Amino acid sequence: MSQLDNPLAIYKLLPKSNCKLCGLATCLAFAAAVIKGDKRLDECLHLESNIIEELNRNIVRQPTPEEQLMQILEPLKREFASIDFAASVKRLGATLSGDKLTIKILGKDFTVDSEGNIISDCHIIVWVMVPLLNYIIYSVGNELSGKWVPFRELSKETVWGSYFEHKFEKPLKQLTDTHPDLIEDMICIFGGKQVENSFSSDISLVLHPLPKVPMLICYTKPEEDLESKLNVFFDSSAEDNLNIDSLYRLCVGLLMMFQKITSRHIRS
Ligand code: SF4
């Protein structure tokens, strides 16, 4: 049997009855989940165990997004050997402590050594590590323009705009709807600053995911039949200081931090 390295190759070997007993709506969705590592073949109740064993030997599982980011991390760290930290302080809006750089992410200190190792009192996730190292290596250090623009205006590649909307903006809106305290947490815990209401919103808040990459969150509360609205804007200089894929990943990492905070509120 040849290698099973895509959903279609697995789908061909499934019963194709879409019976939903595996918990997914279709056999194709099941095949995609197997490739991603989210489902095991034995969760399809119609496959014989000897067939499962044979298929398992030939499946090439796709790396998870976290595994893919871990692969990017090491080459980024190697680039640190050529960075002059002292000369980078102004460019990055950082501080130098001994031979280490300290950069604030949402008001919290993240200290980076000359080998790209990151130290912080905060839980450090790879979704934040990769953008932080990219920022240190590649940020041009341009000053802010003061002009707020939506994410999709930063990149000509529409795919990033779509990812951003579905993986950050919409989930953040849902999280804010169900946990209105999140806005206060953004101010108290993450160093957010409420600003004059912008873009006809009820609440406008500026956060600094990185010193030279501020973010404006505009939230309009739900009212009677009207849904809430949440839109995120960046300074028009954002892409000079952080490449677009890192900006997207950083936002996904921030969402994870916000989700963690709100889940603590539920438990307490
Ligand atoms: S249990 Fe098997 S046959 Fe049923 S939908 Fe899932 S993959 Fe398809």
CSV table of C-alpha atoms and ligand atoms in Angstrom, one decimal:
chain,number,residue,atom,x,y,z
A,1,MET,CA,0.0,0.0,0.0
A,2,SER,CA,1.3,3.5,-0.8
A,3,GLN,CA,1.6,6.2,1.8
A,4,LEU,CA,-1.6,7.8,3.0
A,5,ASP,CA,-0.6,11.5,3.2
A,6,ASN,CA,-3.8,13.3,2.3
A,7,PRO,CA,-7.5,13.1,3.3
A,8,LEU,CA,-8.6,11.8,-0.1
A,9,ALA,CA,-6.3,8.8,0.1
A,10,ILE,CA,-7.9,7.8,3.4
A,11,TYR,CA,-11.4,8.6,2.3
A,12,LYS,CA,-11.2,6.1,-0.5
A,13,LEU,CA,-10.7,3.3,2.1
A,14,LEU,CA,-13.6,4.3,4.3
A,15,PRO,CA,-17.2,2.9,4.0
A,16,LYS,CA,-18.4,6.3,2.7
A,17,SER,CA,-21.8,5.9,4.4
A,18,ASN,CA,-21.6,9.2,6.3
A,19,CYS,CA,-23.3,7.4,9.2
A,20,LYS,CA,-21.9,10.0,11.7
A,21,LEU,CA,-21.0,7.3,14.3
A,22,CYS,CA,-17.5,8.7,14.6
A,23,GLY,CA,-18.9,12.0,15.7
A,24,LEU,CA,-18.3,13.8,12.4
A,25,ALA,CA,-20.8,14.6,9.7
A,26,THR,CA,-19.1,12.9,6.8
A,27,CYS,CA,-16.5,10.3,6.1
A,28,LEU,CA,-14.4,13.0,4.3
A,29,ALA,CA,-14.4,15.1,7.4
A,30,PHE,CA,-13.3,12.0,9.3
A,31,ALA,CA,-10.5,11.4,6.8
A,32,ALA,CA,-9.3,15.0,7.2
A,33,ALA,CA,-9.3,14.7,11.0
A,34,VAL,CA,-7.3,11.5,10.8
A,35,ILE,CA,-4.6,13.2,8.7
A,36,LYS,CA,-4.5,16.1,11.2
A,37,GLY,CA,-4.2,13.7,14.1
A,38,ASP,CA,-7.5,14.8,15.6
A,39,LYS,CA,-9.2,11.4,15.1
A,40,ARG,CA,-7.9,7.8,15.2
A,41,LEU,CA,-8.9,5.3,12.5
A,42,ASP,CA,-10.4,3.0,15.2
A,43,GLU,CA,-13.0,5.7,15.8
A,44,CYS,CA,-14.7,4.6,12.6
A,45,LEU,CA,-16.7,1.7,14.0
A,46,HIS,CA,-17.0,0.0,10.6
A,47,LEU,CA,-13.3,-0.7,10.0
A,48,GLU,CA,-11.9,-4.2,10.8
A,49,SER,CA,-9.0,-4.1,13.2
A,50,ASN,CA,-6.5,-5.8,10.8
A,51,ILE,CA,-7.3,-3.1,8.2
A,52,ILE,CA,-6.9,-0.4,10.8
A,53,GLU,CA,-3.4,-1.8,11.6
A,54,GLU,CA,-2.4,-1.9,8.0
A,55,LEU,CA,-3.7,1.7,7.3
A,56,ASN,CA,-2.0,3.0,10.5
A,57,ARG,CA,1.4,1.8,9.2
A,58,ASN,CA,0.9,3.9,6.0
A,59,ILE,CA,-0.6,7.1,7.4
A,60,VAL,CA,1.6,10.2,7.2
A,61,ARG,CA,0.1,12.5,9.7
A,62,GLN,CA,0.4,16.3,9.0
A,63,PRO,CA,2.3,18.2,11.6
A,64,THR,CA,0.0,20.3,13.9
A,65,PRO,CA,0.2,24.1,13.6
A,66,GLU,CA,2.2,24.1,16.8
A,67,GLU,CA,4.6,21.5,15.5
A,68,GLN,CA,5.0,23.6,12.3
A,69,LEU,CA,5.8,26.6,14.4
A,70,MET,CA,8.4,24.7,16.5
A,71,GLN,CA,10.1,23.8,13.2
A,72,ILE,CA,10.4,27.6,12.4
A,73,LEU,CA,11.8,28.4,15.8
A,74,GLU,CA,15.3,26.9,15.5
A,75,PRO,CA,16.3,28.6,12.2
A,76,LEU,CA,15.0,31.9,13.7
A,77,LYS,CA,17.2,31.4,16.8
A,78,ARG,CA,20.2,30.8,14.7
A,79,GLU,CA,19.8,34.3,13.2
A,80,PHE,CA,20.3,35.9,16.6
A,81,ALA,CA,24.1,35.5,16.4
A,82,SER,CA,24.2,38.4,14.0
A,83,ILE,CA,22.0,40.8,16.0
A,84,ASP,CA,23.5,43.8,17.9
A,85,PHE,CA,21.2,44.0,20.9
A,86,ALA,CA,22.5,47.4,22.0
A,87,ALA,CA,21.9,48.9,18.6
A,88,SER,CA,18.4,47.4,18.4
A,89,VAL,CA,16.9,48.9,21.5
A,90,LYS,CA,15.4,52.0,19.8
A,91,ARG,CA,14.4,50.1,16.7
A,92,LEU,CA,12.4,47.6,18.8
A,93,GLY,CA,11.1,49.9,21.7
A,94,ALA,CA,13.0,47.5,24.0
A,95,THR,CA,15.3,47.8,27.0
A,96,LEU,CA,18.7,46.3,27.5
A,97,SER,CA,19.4,44.5,30.7
A,98,GLY,CA,23.0,43.2,30.7
A,99,ASP,CA,23.3,41.2,27.5
A,100,LYS,CA,19.6,40.5,27.2
A,101,LEU,CA,16.7,42.4,25.5
A,102,THR,CA,13.4,42.9,27.3
A,103,ILE,CA,10.3,43.6,25.3
A,104,LYS,CA,6.9,44.2,26.6
A,105,ILE,CA,4.0,42.0,25.2
A,106,LEU,CA,0.7,43.3,26.5
A,107,GLY,CA,2.5,45.1,29.3
A,108,LYS,CA,4.4,41.9,30.4
A,109,ASP,CA,8.2,41.5,30.2
A,110,PHE,CA,9.6,39.0,27.8
A,111,THR,CA,13.4,38.8,28.1
A,112,VAL,CA,15.4,37.3,25.2
A,113,ASP,CA,19.1,36.2,25.3
A,114,SER,CA,21.6,36.2,22.4
A,115,GLU,CA,20.6,32.7,21.5
A,116,GLY,CA,16.9,33.5,21.1
A,117,ASN,CA,15.8,31.9,24.3
A,118,ILE,CA,12.8,33.6,25.9
A,119,ILE,CA,12.3,34.1,29.6
A,120,SER,CA,9.1,35.5,31.2
A,121,ASP,CA,6.9,35.1,34.2
A,122,CYS,CA,4.0,34.5,31.7
A,123,HIS,CA,3.3,31.2,30.2
A,124,ILE,CA,5.2,31.2,26.9
A,125,ILE,CA,3.5,29.6,23.9
A,126,VAL,CA,5.0,29.0,20.5
A,127,TRP,CA,2.3,31.2,18.9
A,128,VAL,CA,3.9,34.2,20.7
A,129,MET,CA,7.5,33.0,20.5
A,130,VAL,CA,7.8,32.9,16.7
A,131,PRO,CA,6.3,36.4,16.2
A,132,LEU,CA,8.5,37.8,19.0
A,133,LEU,CA,11.7,36.5,17.5
A,134,ASN,CA,10.6,37.6,14.0
A,135,TYR,CA,9.9,41.1,15.5
A,136,ILE,CA,13.4,41.3,17.0
A,137,ILE,CA,15.1,40.1,13.8
A,138,TYR,CA,13.1,41.8,11.1
A,139,SER,CA,11.3,44.9,12.5
A,140,VAL,CA,12.3,48.0,10.6
A,141,GLY,CA,11.5,50.1,13.7
A,142,ASN,CA,9.4,52.6,11.8
A,143,GLU,CA,7.5,55.1,13.9
A,144,LEU,CA,3.7,54.8,14.1
A,145,SER,CA,1.7,56.6,11.5
A,146,GLY,CA,-1.3,57.1,13.8
A,147,LYS,CA,-3.6,55.8,11.1
A,148,TRP,CA,-5.7,52.8,12.1
A,149,VAL,CA,-6.4,50.3,9.3
A,150,PRO,CA,-8.1,46.9,9.4
A,151,PHE,CA,-6.0,43.8,9.0
A,152,ARG,CA,-7.1,43.1,5.5
A,153,GLU,CA,-5.6,46.4,4.4
A,154,LEU,CA,-2.2,45.4,5.5
A,155,SER,CA,-1.8,42.5,3.1
A,156,LYS,CA,-2.6,42.0,-0.5
A,157,GLU,CA,-3.0,38.3,0.1
A,158,THR,CA,-6.6,37.8,0.9
A,159,VAL,CA,-6.1,34.5,2.6
A,160,TRP,CA,-4.5,36.1,5.6
A,161,GLY,CA,-7.5,38.5,5.9
A,162,SER,CA,-9.8,35.5,5.9
A,163,TYR,CA,-7.7,33.6,8.5
A,164,PHE,CA,-7.6,36.6,10.7
A,165,GLU,CA,-11.4,37.1,10.6
A,166,HIS,CA,-12.2,33.5,11.4
A,167,LYS,CA,-9.4,32.6,13.8
A,168,PHE,CA,-9.2,35.9,15.8
A,169,GLU,CA,-11.8,38.6,15.2
A,170,LYS,CA,-14.9,36.4,15.3
A,171,PRO,CA,-13.8,34.2,18.2
A,172,LEU,CA,-12.7,37.3,20.2
A,173,LYS,CA,-16.2,38.9,19.6
A,174,GLN,CA,-17.8,35.7,20.8
A,175,LEU,CA,-15.5,35.6,23.9
A,176,THR,CA,-16.3,39.3,24.7
A,177,ASP,CA,-20.0,38.7,24.3
A,178,THR,CA,-20.0,35.7,26.7
A,179,HIS,CA,-17.4,37.3,29.1
A,180,PRO,CA,-17.9,41.1,29.2
A,181,ASP,CA,-15.3,41.2,32.0
A,182,LEU,CA,-12.7,40.5,29.4
A,183,ILE,CA,-12.6,44.2,28.4
A,184,GLU,CA,-11.7,45.1,32.0
A,185,ASP,CA,-9.1,42.3,32.1
A,186,MET,CA,-7.5,43.7,28.9
A,187,ILE,CA,-7.1,47.0,30.7
A,188,CYS,CA,-6.1,45.7,34.2
A,189,ILE,CA,-4.1,42.6,33.3
A,190,PHE,CA,-2.8,43.3,29.8
A,191,GLY,CA,-2.1,47.0,30.0
A,192,GLY,CA,-4.8,48.1,27.7
A,193,LYS,CA,-5.8,51.8,27.5
A,194,GLN,CA,-9.3,53.0,26.8
A,195,VAL,CA,-9.4,55.7,24.2
A,196,GLU,CA,-12.0,58.0,22.7
A,197,ASN,CA,-14.6,55.8,21.0
A,198,SER,CA,-13.6,55.1,17.4
A,199,PHE,CA,-15.5,53.8,14.4
A,200,SER,CA,-18.9,54.3,16.2
A,201,SER,CA,-18.1,51.7,18.8
A,202,ASP,CA,-19.2,51.6,22.5
A,203,ILE,CA,-15.7,50.8,23.7
A,204,SER,CA,-12.4,51.5,22.1
A,205,LEU,CA,-9.3,50.0,23.6
A,206,VAL,CA,-5.6,50.2,22.6
A,207,LEU,CA,-3.4,47.2,23.4
A,208,HIS,CA,0.3,46.7,22.7
A,209,PRO,CA,1.0,43.1,21.6
A,210,LEU,CA,4.5,44.4,20.8
A,211,PRO,CA,5.9,47.9,21.5
A,212,LYS,CA,5.7,49.1,17.8
A,213,VAL,CA,2.7,47.0,16.9
A,214,PRO,CA,-0.3,48.5,18.7
A,215,MET,CA,-3.8,47.2,18.2
A,216,LEU,CA,-7.2,49.0,18.4
A,217,ILE,CA,-10.1,46.9,19.5
A,218,CYS,CA,-13.6,48.5,18.9
A,219,TYR,CA,-16.5,46.7,20.5
A,220,THR,CA,-20.2,47.6,20.2
A,221,LYS,CA,-22.4,45.8,22.7
A,222,PRO,CA,-25.4,43.7,21.5
A,223,GLU,CA,-28.7,45.6,21.7
A,224,GLU,CA,-32.2,44.1,21.4
A,225,ASP,CA,-32.2,42.5,18.0
A,226,LEU,CA,-28.8,43.8,17.0
A,227,GLU,CA,-25.7,41.6,17.3
A,228,SER,CA,-22.6,42.9,18.9
A,229,LYS,CA,-19.7,44.1,16.7
A,230,LEU,CA,-16.0,43.7,17.3
A,231,ASN,CA,-13.4,45.1,14.9
A,232,VAL,CA,-9.6,45.1,15.3
A,233,PHE,CA,-7.4,47.7,13.7
A,234,PHE,CA,-3.6,48.2,13.4
A,235,ASP,CA,-1.4,51.1,12.8
A,236,SER,CA,-0.8,51.4,9.1
A,237,SER,CA,2.9,50.9,9.8
A,238,ALA,CA,2.3,47.4,11.3
A,239,GLU,CA,3.7,45.4,8.5
A,240,ASP,CA,7.0,47.3,8.5
A,241,ASN,CA,7.5,46.1,12.1
A,242,LEU,CA,6.1,42.6,12.0
A,243,ASN,CA,5.4,40.5,8.9
A,244,ILE,CA,1.8,39.6,8.2
A,245,ASP,CA,2.0,35.9,9.1
A,246,SER,CA,3.6,36.7,12.4
A,247,LEU,CA,1.0,39.3,13.1
A,248,TYR,CA,-1.7,36.7,12.5
A,249,ARG,CA,0.0,34.1,14.7
A,250,LEU,CA,0.6,36.7,17.4
A,251,CYS,CA,-3.2,37.4,17.4
A,252,VAL,CA,-4.0,33.7,17.6
A,253,GLY,CA,-1.6,33.5,20.6
A,254,LEU,CA,-3.3,36.5,22.3
A,255,LEU,CA,-6.7,34.9,21.8
A,256,MET,CA,-5.4,31.8,23.6
A,257,MET,CA,-4.2,34.0,26.5
A,258,PHE,CA,-7.6,35.7,26.7
A,259,GLN,CA,-9.4,32.3,26.6
A,260,LYS,CA,-7.2,31.1,29.5
A,261,ILE,CA,-8.0,34.2,31.5
A,262,THR,CA,-11.8,33.9,31.0
A,263,SER,CA,-11.8,30.1,31.8
A,264,ARG,CA,-10.1,31.0,35.1
A,265,HIS,CA,-12.9,33.3,35.9
A,266,ILE,CA,-15.4,30.5,35.2
A,267,ARG,CA,-13.6,28.2,37.6
A,268,SER,CA,-13.1,30.8,40.4
B,1,SF4,S1,-18.1,6.2,11.4
B,1,SF4,FE1,-16.9,5.7,9.6
B,1,SF4,S2,-18.5,5.3,8.0
B,1,SF4,FE2,-19.4,6.5,9.7
B,1,SF4,S3,-19.2,8.7,9.1
B,1,SF4,FE3,-17.5,8.1,10.4
B,1,SF4,S4,-15.9,7.5,8.9
B,1,SF4,FE4,-17.8,7.4,7.8
